PDB file of C-alpha atoms in Angstrom:
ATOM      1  CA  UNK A  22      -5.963  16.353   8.552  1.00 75.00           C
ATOM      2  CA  UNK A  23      -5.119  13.294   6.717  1.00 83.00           C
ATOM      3  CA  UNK A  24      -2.756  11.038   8.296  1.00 89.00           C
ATOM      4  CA  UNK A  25       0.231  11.257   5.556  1.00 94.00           C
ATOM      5  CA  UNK A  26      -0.079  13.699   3.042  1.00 94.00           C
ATOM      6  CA  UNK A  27       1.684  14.214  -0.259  1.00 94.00           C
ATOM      7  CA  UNK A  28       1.527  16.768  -3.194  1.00 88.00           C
ATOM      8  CA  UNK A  29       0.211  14.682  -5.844  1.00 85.00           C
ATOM      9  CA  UNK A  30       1.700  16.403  -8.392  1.00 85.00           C
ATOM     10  CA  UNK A  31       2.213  15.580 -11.707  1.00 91.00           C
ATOM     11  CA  UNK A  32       6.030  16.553 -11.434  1.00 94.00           C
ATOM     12  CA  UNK A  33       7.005  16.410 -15.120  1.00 95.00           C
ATOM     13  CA  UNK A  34      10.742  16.909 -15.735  1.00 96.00           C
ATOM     14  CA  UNK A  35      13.471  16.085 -18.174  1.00 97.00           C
ATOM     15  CA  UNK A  36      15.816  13.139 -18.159  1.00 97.00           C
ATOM     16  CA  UNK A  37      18.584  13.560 -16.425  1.00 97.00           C
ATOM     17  CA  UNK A  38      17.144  16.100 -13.772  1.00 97.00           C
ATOM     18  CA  UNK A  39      16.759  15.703  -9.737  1.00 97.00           C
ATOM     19  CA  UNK A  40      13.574  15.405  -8.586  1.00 96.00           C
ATOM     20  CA  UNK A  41      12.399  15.709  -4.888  1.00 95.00           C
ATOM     21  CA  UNK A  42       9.004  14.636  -2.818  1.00 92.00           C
ATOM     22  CA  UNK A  43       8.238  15.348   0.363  1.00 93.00           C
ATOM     23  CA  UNK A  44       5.923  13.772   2.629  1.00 95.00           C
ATOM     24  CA  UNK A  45       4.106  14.877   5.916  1.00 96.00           C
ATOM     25  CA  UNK A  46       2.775  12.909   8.873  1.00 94.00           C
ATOM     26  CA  UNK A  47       0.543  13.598  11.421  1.00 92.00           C
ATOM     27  CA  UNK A  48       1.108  10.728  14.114  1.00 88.00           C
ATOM     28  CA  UNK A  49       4.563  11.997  15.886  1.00 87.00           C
ATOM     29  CA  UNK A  50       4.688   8.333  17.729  1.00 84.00           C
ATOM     30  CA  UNK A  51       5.207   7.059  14.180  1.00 84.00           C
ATOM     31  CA  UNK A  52       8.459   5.003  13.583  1.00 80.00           C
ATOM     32  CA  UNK A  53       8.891   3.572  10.646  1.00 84.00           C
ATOM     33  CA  UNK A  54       8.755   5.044   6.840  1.00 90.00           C
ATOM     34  CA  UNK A  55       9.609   3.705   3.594  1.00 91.00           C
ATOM     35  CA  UNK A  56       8.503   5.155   0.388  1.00 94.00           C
ATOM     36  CA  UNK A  57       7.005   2.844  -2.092  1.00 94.00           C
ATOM     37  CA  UNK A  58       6.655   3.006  -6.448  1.00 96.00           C
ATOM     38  CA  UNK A  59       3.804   2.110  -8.443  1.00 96.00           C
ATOM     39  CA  UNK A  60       3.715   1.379 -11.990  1.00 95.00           C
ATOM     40  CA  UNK A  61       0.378   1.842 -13.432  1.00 91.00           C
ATOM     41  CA  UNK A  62      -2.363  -0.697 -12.697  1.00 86.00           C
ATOM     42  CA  UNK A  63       0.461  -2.819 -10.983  1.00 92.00           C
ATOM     43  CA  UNK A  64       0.980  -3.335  -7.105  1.00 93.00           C
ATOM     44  CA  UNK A  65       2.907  -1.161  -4.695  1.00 94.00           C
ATOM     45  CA  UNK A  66       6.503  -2.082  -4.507  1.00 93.00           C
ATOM     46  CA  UNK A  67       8.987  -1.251  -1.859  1.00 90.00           C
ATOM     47  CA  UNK A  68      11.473   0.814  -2.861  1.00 93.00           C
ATOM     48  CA  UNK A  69      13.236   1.859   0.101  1.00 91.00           C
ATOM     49  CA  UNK A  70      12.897   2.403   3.956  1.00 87.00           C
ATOM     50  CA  UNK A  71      13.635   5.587   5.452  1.00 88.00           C
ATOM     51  CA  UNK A  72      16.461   5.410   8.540  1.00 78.00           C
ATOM     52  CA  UNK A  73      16.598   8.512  11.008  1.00 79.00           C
ATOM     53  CA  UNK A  74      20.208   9.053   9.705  1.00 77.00           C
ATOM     54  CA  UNK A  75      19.105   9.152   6.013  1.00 82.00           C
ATOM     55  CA  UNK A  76      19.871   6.358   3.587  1.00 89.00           C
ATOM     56  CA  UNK A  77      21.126   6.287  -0.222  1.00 92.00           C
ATOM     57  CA  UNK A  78      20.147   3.715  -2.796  1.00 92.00           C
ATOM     58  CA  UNK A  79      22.236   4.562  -5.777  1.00 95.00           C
ATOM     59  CA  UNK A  80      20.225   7.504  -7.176  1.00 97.00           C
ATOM     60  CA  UNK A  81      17.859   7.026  -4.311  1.00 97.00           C
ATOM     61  CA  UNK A  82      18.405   9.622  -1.395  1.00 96.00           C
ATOM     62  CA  UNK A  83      15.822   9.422   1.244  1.00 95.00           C
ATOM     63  CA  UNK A  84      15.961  11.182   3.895  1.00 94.00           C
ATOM     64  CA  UNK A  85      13.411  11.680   7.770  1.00 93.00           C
ATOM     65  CA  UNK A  86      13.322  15.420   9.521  1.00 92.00           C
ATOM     66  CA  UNK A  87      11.440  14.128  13.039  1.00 90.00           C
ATOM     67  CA  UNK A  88      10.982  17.268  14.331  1.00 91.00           C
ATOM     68  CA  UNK A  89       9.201  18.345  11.656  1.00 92.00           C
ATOM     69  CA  UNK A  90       7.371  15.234  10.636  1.00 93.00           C
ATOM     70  CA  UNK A  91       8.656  15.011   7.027  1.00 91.00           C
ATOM     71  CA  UNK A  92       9.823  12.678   4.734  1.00 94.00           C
ATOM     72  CA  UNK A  93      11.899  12.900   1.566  1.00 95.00           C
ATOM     73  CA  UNK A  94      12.886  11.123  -1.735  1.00 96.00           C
ATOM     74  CA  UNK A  95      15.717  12.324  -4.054  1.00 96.00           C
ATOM     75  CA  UNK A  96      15.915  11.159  -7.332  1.00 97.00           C
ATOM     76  CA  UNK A  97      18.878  11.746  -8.937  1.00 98.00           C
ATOM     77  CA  UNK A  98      19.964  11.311 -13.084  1.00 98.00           C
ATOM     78  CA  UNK A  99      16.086  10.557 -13.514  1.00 97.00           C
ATOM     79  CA  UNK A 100      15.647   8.004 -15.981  1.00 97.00           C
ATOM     80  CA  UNK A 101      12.709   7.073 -18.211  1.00 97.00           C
ATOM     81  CA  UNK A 102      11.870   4.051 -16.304  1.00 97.00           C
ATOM     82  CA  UNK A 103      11.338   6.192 -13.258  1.00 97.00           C
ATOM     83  CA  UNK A 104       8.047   7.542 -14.245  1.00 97.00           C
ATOM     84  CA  UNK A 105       5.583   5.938 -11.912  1.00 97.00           C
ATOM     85  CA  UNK A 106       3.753   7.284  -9.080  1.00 96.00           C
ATOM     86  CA  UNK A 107       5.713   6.719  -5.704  1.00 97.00           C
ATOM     87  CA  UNK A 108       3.819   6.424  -2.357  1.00 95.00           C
ATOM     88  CA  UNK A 109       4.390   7.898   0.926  1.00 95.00           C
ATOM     89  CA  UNK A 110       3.934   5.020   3.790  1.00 92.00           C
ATOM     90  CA  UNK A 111       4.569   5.661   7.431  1.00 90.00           C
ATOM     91  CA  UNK A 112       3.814   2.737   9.973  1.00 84.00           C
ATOM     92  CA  UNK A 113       2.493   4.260  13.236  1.00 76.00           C
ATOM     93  CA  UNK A 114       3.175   0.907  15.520  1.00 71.00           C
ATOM     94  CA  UNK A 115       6.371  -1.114  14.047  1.00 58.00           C
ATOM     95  CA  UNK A 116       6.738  -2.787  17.128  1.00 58.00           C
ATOM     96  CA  UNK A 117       2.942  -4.460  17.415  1.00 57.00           C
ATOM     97  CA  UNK A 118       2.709  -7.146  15.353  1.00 53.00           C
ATOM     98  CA  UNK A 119      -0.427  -6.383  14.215  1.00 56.00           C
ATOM     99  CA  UNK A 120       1.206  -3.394  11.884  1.00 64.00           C
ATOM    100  CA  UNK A 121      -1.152  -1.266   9.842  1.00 74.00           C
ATOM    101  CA  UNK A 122       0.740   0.772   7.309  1.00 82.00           C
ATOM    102  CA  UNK A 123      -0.994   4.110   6.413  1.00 89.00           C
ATOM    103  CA  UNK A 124      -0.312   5.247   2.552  1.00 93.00           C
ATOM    104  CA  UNK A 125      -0.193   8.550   1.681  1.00 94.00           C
ATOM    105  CA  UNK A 126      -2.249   9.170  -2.252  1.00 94.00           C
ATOM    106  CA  UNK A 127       1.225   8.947  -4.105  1.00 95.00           C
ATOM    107  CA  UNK A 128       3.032  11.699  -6.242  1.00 95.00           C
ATOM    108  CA  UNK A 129       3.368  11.172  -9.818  1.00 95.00           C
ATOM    109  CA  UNK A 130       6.696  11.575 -11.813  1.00 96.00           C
ATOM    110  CA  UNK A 131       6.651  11.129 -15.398  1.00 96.00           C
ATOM    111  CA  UNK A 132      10.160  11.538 -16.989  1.00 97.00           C
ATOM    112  CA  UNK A 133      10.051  12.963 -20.640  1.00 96.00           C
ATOM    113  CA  UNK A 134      12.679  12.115 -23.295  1.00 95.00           C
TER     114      UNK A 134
ATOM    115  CA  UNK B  27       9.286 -19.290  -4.396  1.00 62.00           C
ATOM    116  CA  UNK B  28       5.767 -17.917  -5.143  1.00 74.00           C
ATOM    117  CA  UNK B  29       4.634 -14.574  -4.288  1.00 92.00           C
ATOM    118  CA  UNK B  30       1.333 -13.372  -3.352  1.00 96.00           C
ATOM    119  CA  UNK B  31      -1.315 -14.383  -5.778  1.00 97.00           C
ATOM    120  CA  UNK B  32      -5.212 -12.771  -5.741  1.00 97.00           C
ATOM    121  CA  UNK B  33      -7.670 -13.927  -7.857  1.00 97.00           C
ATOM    122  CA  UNK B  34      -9.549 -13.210  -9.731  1.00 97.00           C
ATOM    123  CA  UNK B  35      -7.609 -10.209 -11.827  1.00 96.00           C
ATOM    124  CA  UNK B  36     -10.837  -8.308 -12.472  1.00 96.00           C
ATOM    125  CA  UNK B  37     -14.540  -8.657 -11.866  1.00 96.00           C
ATOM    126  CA  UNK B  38     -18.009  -6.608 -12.488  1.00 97.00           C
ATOM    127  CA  UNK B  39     -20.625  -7.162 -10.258  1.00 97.00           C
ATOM    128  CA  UNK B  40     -23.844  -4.487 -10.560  1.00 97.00           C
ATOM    129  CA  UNK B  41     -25.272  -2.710  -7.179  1.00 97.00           C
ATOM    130  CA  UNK B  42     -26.679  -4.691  -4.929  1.00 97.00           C
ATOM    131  CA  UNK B  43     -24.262  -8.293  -5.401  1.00 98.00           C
ATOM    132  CA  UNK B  44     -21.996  -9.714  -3.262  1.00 98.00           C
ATOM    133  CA  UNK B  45     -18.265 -10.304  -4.531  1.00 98.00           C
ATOM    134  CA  UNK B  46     -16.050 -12.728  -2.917  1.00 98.00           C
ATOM    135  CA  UNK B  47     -12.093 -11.667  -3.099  1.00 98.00           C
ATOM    136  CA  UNK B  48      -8.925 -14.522  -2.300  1.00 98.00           C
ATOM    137  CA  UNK B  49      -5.749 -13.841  -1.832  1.00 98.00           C
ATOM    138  CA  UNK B  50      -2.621 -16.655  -1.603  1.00 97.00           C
ATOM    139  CA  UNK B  51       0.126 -15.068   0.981  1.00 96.00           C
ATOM    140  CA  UNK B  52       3.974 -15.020  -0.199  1.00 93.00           C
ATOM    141  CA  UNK B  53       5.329 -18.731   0.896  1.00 92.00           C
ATOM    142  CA  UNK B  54       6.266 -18.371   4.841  1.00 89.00           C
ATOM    143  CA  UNK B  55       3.850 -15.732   5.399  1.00 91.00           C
ATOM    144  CA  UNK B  56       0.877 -16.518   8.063  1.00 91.00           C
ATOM    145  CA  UNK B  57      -0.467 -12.614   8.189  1.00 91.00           C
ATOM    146  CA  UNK B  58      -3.039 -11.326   5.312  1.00 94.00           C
ATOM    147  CA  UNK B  59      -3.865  -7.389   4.965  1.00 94.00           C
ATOM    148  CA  UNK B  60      -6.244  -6.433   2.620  1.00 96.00           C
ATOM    149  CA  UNK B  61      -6.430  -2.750   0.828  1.00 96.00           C
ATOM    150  CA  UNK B  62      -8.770  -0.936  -1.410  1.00 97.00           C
ATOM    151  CA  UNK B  63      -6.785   1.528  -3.499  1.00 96.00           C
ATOM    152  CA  UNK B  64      -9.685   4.189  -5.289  1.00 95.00           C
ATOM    153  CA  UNK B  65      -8.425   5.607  -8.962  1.00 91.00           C
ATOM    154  CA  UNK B  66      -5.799   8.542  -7.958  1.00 88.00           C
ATOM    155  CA  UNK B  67      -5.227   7.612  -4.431  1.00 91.00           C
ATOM    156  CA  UNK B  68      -3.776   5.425  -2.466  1.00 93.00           C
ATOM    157  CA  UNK B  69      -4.424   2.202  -0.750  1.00 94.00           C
ATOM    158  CA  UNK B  70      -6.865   2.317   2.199  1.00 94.00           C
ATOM    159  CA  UNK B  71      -5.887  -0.551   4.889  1.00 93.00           C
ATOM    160  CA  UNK B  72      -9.702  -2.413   5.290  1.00 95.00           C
ATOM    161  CA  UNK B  73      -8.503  -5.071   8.016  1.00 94.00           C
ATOM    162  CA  UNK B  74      -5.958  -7.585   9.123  1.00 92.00           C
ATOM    163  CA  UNK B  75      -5.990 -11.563   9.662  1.00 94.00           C
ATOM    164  CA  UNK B  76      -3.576 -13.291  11.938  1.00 91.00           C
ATOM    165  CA  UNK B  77      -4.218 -16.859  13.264  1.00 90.00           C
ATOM    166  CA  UNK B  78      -7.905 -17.045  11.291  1.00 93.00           C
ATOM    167  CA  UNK B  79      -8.940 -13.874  13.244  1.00 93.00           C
ATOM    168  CA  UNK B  80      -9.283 -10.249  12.059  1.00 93.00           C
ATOM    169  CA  UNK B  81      -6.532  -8.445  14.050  1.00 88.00           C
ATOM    170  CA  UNK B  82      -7.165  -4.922  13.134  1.00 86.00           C
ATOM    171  CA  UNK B  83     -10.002  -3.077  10.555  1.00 91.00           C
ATOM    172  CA  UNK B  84     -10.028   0.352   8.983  1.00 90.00           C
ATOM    173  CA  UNK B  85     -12.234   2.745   8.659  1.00 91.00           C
ATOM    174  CA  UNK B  86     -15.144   0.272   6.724  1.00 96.00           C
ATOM    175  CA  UNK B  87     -18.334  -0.510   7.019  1.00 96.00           C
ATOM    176  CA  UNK B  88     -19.643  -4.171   8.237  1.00 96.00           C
ATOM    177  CA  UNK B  89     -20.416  -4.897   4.681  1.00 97.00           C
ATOM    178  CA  UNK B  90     -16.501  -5.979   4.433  1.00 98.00           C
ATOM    179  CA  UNK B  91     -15.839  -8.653   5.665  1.00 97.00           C
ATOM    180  CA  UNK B  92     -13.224 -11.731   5.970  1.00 97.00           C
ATOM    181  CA  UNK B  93     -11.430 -15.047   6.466  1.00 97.00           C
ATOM    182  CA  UNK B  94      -8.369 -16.506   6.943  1.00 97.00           C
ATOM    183  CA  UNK B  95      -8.092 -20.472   6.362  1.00 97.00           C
ATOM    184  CA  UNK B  96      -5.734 -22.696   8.019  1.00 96.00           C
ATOM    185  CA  UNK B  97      -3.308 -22.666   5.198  1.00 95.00           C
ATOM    186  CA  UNK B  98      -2.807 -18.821   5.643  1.00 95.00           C
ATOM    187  CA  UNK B  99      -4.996 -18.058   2.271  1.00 97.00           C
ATOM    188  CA  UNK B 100      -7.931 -14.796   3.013  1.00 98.00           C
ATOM    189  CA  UNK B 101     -11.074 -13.988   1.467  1.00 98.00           C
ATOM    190  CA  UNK B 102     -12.399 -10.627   1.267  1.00 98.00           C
ATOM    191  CA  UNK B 103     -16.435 -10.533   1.050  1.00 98.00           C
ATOM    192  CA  UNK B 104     -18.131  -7.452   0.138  1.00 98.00           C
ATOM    193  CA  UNK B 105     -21.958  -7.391   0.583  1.00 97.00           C
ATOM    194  CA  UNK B 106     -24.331  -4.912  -1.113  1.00 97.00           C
ATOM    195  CA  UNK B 107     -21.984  -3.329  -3.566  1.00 98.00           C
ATOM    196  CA  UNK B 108     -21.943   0.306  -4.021  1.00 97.00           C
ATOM    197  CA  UNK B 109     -20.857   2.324  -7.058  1.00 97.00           C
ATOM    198  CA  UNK B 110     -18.100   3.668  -4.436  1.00 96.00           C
ATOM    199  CA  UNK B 111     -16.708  -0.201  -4.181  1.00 98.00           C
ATOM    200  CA  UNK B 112     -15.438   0.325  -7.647  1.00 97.00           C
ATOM    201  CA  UNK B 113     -11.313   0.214  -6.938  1.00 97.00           C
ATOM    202  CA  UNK B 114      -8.739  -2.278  -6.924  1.00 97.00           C
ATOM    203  CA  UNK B 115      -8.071  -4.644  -3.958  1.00 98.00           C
ATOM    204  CA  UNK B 116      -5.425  -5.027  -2.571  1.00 97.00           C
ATOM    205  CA  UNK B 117      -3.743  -8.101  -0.728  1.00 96.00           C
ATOM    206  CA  UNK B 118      -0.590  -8.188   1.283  1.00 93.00           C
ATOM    207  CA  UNK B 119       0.738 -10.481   3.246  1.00 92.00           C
ATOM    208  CA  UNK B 120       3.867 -10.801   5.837  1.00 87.00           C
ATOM    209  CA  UNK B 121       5.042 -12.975   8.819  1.00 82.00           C
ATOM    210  CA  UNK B 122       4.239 -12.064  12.325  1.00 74.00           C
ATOM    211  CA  UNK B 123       7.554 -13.111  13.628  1.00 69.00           C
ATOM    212  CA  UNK B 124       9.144 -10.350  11.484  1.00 66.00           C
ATOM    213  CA  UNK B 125       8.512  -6.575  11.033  1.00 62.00           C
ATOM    214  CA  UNK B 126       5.086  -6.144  10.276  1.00 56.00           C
ATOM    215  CA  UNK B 127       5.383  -3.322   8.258  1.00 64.00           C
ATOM    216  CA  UNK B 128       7.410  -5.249   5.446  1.00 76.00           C
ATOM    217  CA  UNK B 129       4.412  -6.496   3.586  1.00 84.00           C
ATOM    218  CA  UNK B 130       4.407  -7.923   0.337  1.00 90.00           C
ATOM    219  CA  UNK B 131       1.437  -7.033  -2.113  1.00 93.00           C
ATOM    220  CA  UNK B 132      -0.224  -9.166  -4.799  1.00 96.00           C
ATOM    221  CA  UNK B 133      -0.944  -7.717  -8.165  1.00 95.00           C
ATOM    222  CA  UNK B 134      -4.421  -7.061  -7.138  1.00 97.00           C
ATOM    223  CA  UNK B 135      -8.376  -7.678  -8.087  1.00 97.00           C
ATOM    224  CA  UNK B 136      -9.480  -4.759 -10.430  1.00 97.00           C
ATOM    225  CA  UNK B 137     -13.512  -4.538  -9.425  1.00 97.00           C
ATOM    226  CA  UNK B 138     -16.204  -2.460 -11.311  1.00 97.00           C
ATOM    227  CA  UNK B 139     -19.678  -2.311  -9.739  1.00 97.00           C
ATOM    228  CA  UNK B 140     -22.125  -0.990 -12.250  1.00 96.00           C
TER     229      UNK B 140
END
């Protein structure tokens, strides 16, 4: 079982619409999440970290179930500029400070006109 | 304030040859990670420098290898290049002192092994 796994889609959907991903992890010990965007043939960027309590980043919900090891991201009012493929990550030791962050293979969005 | 820089942008190397990676961590930064990210997937962690040492490695064979200079800068060597080395690389760097999971990438070496 891979360590984060995420349906890689396409997801193909209107402007305007709400879009969700989910993400799964194996390690339960895991602590920290954050989902990440990548433009093609750029770098990963951070988009947002994921808080037990949820968190909201304008049209950016995401959202952590612990109990079942799943992670979310909401995209609300989708907007042309949001097609990109956005990446799962899920640190397993936050508090070592020799982190390794584990990437899940990314979902692709592209938003059509 | 100058982010992460990785040169060079692309390079093709045949099987067989030996390509040598660098990577320039974010200003303030002391810790280098290096990733190789395969067409459709996502980055795989290959190892970690901290203090000129290699801190923690992925799942990758000996023929990675690295360094970490005084000034913070990393190479990333790759011996005997396979087709399967084809992918881009992946450098990102943080600071020990602060969550080590907020890592900063550079925009990456694009290799093709022929």
């Amino acid at each position: 079982r891979k360590e984060v796994e995420q349906d890689p889609g396409p997801f193909n959907v209107p402007e305007g619409a709400t879009v969700a991903f989910n993400c799964t992890y194996s390690n339960s010990a895991s602590q920290s999440f954050f989902w990440y965007r990548q433009d093609c043939r750029k770098e990963p960027k951070l988009l947002m970290s994921v808080y037990s309590s949820g968190n909201e980043d304008g049209r950016f919900t995401a959202q952590l179930n612990r109990a079942s090891q799943y992670i979310s991201l909401l995209i609300r009012d989708s907007k042309l500029s949001d097609s990109a493929t956005y990446l799962c990550v899920v640190n397993p030791t936050p508090y070592s400070s020799a982190s390794k962050i584990i990437f899940g293979s990314g979902t692709r969005l592209s938003i059509r006109p | 304030d100058a982010g992460v820089t990785q040169s060079p942008t692309h390079l093709i190397k045949t099987r067989g040859q030996q390509v040598t990676l660098r990577c320039s961590p974010k200003s303030g930064h002391d810790t280098v990670s290096w990733y190789q990210q395969a067409l459709g997937q996502g980055p795989q962690f290959i190892f970690q420098y901290y203090e000129e040492e290699e801190r923690q490695r992925g799942n990758f064979p000996d023929r990675f290898s690295g360094h970490q200079f005084p000034n913070y800068s990393s190479e990333l060597n790759v011996n005997a290049l396979l087709l399967g080395d084809s992918a881009l690389y992946l450098c990102a760097s943080s600071w020990a002192g602060g969550p080590g999971d907020t890592q900063y990438f550079g925009p990456g070496t694009r290799l093709t092994v022929l």
